[in-house]
mmCIF file of C-alpha atoms and ligand atoms in Angstrom:
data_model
loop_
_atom_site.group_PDB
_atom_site.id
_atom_site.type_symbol
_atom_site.label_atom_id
_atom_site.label_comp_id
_atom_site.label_asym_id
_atom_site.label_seq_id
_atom_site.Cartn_x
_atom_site.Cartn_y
_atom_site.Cartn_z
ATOM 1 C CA UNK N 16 0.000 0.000 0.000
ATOM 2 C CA UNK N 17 2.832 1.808 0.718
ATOM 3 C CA UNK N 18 4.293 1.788 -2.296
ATOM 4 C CA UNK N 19 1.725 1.996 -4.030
ATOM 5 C CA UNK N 20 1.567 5.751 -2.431
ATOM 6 C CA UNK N 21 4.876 6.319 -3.926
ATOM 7 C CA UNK N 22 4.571 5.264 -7.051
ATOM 8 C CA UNK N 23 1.450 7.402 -7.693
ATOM 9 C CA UNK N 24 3.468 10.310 -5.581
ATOM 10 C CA UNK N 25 6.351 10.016 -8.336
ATOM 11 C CA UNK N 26 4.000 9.387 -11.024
ATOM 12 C CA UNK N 27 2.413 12.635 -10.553
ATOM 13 C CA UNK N 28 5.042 14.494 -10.001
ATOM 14 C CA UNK N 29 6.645 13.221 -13.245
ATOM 15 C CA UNK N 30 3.498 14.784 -14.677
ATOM 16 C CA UNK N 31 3.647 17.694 -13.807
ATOM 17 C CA UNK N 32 7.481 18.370 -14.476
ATOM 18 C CA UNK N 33 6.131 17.619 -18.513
ATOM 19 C CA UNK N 34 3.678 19.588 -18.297
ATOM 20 C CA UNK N 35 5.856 22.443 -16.366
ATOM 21 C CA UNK N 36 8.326 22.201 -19.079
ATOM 22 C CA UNK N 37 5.673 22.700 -21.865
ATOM 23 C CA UNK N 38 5.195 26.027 -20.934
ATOM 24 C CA UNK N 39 7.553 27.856 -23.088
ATOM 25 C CA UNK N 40 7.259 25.944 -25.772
ATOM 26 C CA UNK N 41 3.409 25.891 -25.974
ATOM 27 C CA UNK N 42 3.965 22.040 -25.366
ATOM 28 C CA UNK N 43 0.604 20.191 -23.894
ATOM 29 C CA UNK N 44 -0.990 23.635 -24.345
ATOM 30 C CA UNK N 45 -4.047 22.369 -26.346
ATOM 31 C CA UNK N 46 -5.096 20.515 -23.682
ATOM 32 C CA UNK N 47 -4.996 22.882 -20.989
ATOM 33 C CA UNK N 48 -8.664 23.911 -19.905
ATOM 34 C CA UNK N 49 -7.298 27.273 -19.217
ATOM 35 C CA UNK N 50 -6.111 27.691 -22.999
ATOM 36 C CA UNK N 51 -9.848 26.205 -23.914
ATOM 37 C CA UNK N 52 -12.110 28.342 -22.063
ATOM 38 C CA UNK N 53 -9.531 31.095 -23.424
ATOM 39 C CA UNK N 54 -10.215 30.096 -26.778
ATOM 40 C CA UNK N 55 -13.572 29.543 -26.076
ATOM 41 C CA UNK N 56 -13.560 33.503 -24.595
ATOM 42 C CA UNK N 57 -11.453 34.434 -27.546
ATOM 43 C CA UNK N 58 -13.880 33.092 -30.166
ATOM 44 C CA UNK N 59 -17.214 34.388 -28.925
ATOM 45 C CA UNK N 60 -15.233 38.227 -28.058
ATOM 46 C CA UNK N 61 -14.379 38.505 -31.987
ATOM 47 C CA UNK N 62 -17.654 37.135 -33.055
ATOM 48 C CA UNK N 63 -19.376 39.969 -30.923
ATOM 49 C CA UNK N 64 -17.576 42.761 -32.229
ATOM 50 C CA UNK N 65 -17.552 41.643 -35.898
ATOM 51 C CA UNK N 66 -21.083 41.363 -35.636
ATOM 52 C CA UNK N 67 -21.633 45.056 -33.951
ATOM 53 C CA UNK N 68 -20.043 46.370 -36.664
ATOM 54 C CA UNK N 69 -20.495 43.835 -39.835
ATOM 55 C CA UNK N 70 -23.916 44.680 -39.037
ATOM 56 C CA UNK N 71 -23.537 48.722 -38.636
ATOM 57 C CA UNK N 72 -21.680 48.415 -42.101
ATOM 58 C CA UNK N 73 -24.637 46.407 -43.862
ATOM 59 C CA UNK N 74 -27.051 48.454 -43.074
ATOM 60 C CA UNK N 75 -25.559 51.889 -43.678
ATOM 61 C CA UNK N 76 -24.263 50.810 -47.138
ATOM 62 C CA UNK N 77 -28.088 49.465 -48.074
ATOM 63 C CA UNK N 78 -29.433 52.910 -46.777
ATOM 64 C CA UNK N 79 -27.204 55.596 -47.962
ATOM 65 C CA UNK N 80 -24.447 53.854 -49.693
ATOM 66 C CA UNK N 81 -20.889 53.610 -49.311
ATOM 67 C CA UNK N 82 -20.344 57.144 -48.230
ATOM 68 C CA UNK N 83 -23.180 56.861 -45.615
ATOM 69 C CA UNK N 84 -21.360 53.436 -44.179
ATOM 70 C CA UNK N 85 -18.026 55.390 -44.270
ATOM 71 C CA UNK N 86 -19.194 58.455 -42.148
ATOM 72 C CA UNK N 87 -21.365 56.266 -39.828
ATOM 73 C CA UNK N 88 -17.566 53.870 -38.800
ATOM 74 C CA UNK N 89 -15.851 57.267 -38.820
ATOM 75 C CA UNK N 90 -18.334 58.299 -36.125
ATOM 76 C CA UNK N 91 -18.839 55.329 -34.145
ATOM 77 C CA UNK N 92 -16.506 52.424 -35.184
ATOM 78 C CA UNK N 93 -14.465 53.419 -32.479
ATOM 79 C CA UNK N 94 -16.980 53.692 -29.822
ATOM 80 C CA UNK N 95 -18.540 50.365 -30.389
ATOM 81 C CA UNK N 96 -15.857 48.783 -30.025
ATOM 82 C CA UNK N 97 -15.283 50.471 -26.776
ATOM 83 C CA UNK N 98 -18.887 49.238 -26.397
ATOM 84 C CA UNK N 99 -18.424 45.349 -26.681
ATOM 85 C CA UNK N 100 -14.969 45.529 -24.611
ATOM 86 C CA UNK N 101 -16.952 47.616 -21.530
ATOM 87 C CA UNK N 102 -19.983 44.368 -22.144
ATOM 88 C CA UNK N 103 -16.878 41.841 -22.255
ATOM 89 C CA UNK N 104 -16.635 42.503 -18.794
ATOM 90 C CA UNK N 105 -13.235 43.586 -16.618
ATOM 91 C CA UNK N 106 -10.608 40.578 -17.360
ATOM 92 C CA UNK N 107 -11.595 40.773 -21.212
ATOM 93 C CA UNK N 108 -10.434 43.500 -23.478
ATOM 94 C CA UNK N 109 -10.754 43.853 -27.641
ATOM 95 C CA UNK N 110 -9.193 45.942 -30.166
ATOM 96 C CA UNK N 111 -8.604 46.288 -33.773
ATOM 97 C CA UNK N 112 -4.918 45.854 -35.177
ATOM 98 C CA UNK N 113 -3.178 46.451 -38.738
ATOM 99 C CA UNK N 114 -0.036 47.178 -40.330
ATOM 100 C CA UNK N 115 -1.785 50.230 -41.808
ATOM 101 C CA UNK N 116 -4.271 51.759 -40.157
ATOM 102 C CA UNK N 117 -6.868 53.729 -41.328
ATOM 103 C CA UNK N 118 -7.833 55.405 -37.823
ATOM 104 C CA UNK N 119 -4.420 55.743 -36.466
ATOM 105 C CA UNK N 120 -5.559 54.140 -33.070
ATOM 106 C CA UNK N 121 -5.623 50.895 -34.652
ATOM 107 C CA UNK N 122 -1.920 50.599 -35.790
ATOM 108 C CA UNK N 123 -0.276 47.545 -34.552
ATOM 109 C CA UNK N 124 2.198 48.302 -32.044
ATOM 110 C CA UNK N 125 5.614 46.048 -30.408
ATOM 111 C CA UNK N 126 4.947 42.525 -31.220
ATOM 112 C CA UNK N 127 1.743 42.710 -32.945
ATOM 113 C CA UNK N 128 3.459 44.199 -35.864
ATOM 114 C CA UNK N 129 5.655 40.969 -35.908
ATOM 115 C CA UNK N 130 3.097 38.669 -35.725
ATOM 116 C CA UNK N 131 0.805 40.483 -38.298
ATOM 117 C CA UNK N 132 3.863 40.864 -40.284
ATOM 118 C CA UNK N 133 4.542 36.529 -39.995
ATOM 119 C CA UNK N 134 0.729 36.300 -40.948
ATOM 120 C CA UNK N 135 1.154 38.490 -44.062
ATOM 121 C CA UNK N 136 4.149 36.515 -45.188
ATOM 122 C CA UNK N 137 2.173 33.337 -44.763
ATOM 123 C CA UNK N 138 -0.763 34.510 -46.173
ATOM 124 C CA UNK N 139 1.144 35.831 -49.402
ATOM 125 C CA UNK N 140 2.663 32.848 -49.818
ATOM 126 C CA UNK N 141 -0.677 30.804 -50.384
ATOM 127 C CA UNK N 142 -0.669 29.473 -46.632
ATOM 128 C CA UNK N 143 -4.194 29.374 -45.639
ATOM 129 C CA UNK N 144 -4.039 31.471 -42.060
ATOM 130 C CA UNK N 145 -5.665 29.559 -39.061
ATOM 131 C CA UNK N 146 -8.907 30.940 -37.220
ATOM 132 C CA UNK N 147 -7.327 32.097 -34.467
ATOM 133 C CA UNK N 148 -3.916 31.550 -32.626
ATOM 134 C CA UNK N 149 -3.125 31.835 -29.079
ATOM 135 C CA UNK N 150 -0.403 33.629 -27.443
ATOM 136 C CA UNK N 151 0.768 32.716 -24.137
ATOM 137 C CA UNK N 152 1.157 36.212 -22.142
ATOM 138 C CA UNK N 153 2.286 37.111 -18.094
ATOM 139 C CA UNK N 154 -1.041 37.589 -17.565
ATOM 140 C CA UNK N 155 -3.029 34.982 -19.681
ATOM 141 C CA UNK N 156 -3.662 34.449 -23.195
ATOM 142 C CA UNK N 157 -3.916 36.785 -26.333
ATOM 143 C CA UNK N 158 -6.316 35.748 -29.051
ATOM 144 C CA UNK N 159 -5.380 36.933 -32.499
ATOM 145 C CA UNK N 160 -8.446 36.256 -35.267
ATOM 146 C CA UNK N 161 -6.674 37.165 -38.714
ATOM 147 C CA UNK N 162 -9.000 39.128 -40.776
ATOM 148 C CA UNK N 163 -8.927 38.636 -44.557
ATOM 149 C CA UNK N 164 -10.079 40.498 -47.358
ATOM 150 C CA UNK N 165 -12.662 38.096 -48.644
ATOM 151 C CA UNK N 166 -15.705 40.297 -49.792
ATOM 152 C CA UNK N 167 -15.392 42.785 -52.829
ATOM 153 C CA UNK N 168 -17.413 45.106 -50.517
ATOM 154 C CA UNK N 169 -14.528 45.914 -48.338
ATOM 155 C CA UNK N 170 -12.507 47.067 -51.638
ATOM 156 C CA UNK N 171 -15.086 49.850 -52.106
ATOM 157 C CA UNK N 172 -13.403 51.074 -48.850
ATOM 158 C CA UNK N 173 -10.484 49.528 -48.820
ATOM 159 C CA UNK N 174 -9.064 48.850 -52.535
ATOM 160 C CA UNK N 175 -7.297 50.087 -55.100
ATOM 161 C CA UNK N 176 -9.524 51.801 -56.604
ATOM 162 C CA UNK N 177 -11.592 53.711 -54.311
ATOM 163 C CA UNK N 178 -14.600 56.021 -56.215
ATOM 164 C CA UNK N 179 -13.136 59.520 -56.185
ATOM 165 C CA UNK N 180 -16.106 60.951 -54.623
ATOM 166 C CA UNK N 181 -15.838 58.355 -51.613
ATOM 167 C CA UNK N 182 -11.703 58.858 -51.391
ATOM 168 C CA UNK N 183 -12.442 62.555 -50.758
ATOM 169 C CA UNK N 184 -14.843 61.714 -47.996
ATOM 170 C CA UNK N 185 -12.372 59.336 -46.255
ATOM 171 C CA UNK N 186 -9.319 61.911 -46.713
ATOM 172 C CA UNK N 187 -11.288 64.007 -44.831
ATOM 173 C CA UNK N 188 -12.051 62.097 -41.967
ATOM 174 C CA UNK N 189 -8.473 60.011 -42.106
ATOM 175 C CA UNK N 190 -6.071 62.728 -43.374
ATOM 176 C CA UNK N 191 -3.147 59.838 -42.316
ATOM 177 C CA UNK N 192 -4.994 56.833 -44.213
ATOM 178 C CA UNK N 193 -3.095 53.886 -45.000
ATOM 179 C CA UNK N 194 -5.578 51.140 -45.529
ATOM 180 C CA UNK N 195 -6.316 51.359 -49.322
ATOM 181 C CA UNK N 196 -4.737 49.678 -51.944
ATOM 182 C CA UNK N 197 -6.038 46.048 -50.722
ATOM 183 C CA UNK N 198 -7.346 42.650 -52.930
ATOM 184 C CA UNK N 199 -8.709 40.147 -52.194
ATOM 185 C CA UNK N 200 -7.180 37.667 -50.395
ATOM 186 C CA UNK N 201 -5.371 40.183 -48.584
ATOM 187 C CA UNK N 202 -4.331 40.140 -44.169
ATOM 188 C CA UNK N 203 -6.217 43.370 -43.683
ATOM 189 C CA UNK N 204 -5.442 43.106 -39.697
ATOM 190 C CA UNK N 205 -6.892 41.223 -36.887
ATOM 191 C CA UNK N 206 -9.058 41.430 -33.919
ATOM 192 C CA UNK N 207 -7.264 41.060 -30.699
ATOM 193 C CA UNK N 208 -8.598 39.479 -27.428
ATOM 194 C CA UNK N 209 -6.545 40.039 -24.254
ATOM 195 C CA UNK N 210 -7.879 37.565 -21.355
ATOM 196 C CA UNK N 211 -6.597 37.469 -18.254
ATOM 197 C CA UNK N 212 -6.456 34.580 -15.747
HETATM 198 C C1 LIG Q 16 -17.978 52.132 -46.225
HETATM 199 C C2 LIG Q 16 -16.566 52.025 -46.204
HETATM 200 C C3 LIG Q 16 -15.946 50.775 -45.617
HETATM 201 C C4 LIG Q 16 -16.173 49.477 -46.000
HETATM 202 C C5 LIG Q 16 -17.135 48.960 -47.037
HETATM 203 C C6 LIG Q 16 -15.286 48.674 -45.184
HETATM 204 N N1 LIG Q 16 -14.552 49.467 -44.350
HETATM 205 FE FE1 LIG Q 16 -13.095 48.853 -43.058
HETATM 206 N N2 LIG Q 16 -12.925 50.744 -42.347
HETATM 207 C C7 LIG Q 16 -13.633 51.829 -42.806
HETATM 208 C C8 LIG Q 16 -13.393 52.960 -41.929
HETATM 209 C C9 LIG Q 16 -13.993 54.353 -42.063
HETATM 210 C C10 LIG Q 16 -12.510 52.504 -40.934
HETATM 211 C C11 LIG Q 16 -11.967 53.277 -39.737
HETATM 212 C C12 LIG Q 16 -12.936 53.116 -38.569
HETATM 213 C C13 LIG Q 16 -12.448 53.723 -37.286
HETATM 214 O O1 LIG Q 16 -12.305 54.955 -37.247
HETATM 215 O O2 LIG Q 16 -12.236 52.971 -36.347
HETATM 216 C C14 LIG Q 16 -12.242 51.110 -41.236
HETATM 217 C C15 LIG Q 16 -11.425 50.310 -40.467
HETATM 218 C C16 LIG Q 16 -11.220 48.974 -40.679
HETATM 219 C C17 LIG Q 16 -10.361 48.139 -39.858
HETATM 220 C C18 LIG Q 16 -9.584 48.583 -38.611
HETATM 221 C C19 LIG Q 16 -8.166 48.978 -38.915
HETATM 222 C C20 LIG Q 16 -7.974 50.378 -39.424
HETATM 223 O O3 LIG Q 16 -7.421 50.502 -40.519
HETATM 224 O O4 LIG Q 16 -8.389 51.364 -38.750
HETATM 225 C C21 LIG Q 16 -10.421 46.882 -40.382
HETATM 226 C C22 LIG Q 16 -9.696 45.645 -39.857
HETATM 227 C C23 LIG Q 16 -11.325 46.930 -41.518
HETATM 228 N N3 LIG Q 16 -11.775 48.215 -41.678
HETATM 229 C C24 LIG Q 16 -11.656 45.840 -42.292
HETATM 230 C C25 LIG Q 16 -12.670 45.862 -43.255
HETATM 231 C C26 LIG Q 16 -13.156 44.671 -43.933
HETATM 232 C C27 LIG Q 16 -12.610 43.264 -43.729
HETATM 233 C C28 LIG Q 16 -14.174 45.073 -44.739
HETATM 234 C C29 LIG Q 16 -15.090 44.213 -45.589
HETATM 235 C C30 LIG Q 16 -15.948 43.295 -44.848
HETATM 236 C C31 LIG Q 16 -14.305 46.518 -44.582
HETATM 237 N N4 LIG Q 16 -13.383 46.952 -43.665
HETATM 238 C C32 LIG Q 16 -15.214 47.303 -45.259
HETATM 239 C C33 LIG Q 16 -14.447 51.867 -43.906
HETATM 240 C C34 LIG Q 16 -14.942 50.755 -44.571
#
């Protein structure tokens, strides 16, 4: 019976040495329930706020058209986002991330620009760009959803050939804009989830 004890004592310690030494390496992460329900957090946080303003978008470009859409996100894009990461509650926060902004606010910034810069490469080189990934961070876990150019509406906005009329418009409002000039297929940014434990 003894031994028994010790063998289960040594067993589980041997355990939990592996799955100590995973942690820099993102080794036995998958299965950790912490990384799930992060996921989990991760995946329904993105879906919100793409929905808030998918939605916003949809029906301002039905009503009014493309110029309508555009001055409704200059006015409120920013605050409802603010919006779903106040509802996300206190350990939960959500941005907006690119390489080139359009509202400055959004510019990826440290190690975001590395990562969106390793998702551009990836994606330009024909390799299909996961649903999410999952950074390990001091505090929890950082959910990154890739967002890619895969409706011709967003070129109206967004392309390379933006309607004159419209381009004036978004000068006006973005005097600094960078994010025109897109195709399709293209890593336009990502949504970022912070959670912490
Ligand atoms: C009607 C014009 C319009 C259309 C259509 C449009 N966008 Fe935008 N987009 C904007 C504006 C304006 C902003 C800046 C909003 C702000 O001030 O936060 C923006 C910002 C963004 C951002 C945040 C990063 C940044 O540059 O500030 C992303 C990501 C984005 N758009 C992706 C898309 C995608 C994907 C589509 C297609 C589904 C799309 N947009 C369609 C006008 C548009």
């Amino acid at each position: 019976m003894k031994q028994l004890k010790i063998v289960t004592v040594s067993l589980l310690s041997a355990t939990l040495l592996l799955a100590g030494q995973g942690q820099g390496h993102h080794k036995g992460q998958k299965g950790d329930k912490a990384y799930k329900k992060a996921v989990k957090i991760g995946n329904k946080a993105s879906k919100k706020l793409l929905k808030t303003l998918g939605g916003n978008l949809k029906k301002h470009m039905k009503a009014g058209g493309p110029a309508d859409a555009l001055a409704f996100c200059a006015a409120n894009a920013a605050d409802l986002t603010a919006k779903v990461d106040r509802e996300l509650g206190k350990k939960v926060t959500i941005k907006r991330i690119t390489l080139k902004p359009r509202n400055p606010a959004n510019e990826a910034k440290g190690e975001e620009k590395a990562i969106l810069k390793a998702l551009e490469t990836l994606n330009y080189n024909g390799v299909k760009l996961p649903k999410h990934l999952v950074q390990k961070t001091a505090s929890g876990y950082r959910y990154y959803k890739p967002l890619v150019i895969k409706k011709q509406v967003c070129l109206k906005c967004h392309g390379p050939n933006i309607a004159p009329k419209l381009k004036a418009v978004i000068d006006k409002h973005y005097p600094t804009d960078k994010a025109r000039g897109y195709k399709m297929g293209d890593l336009r940014g990502a949504i970022v989830v912070d959670i912490q434990k």
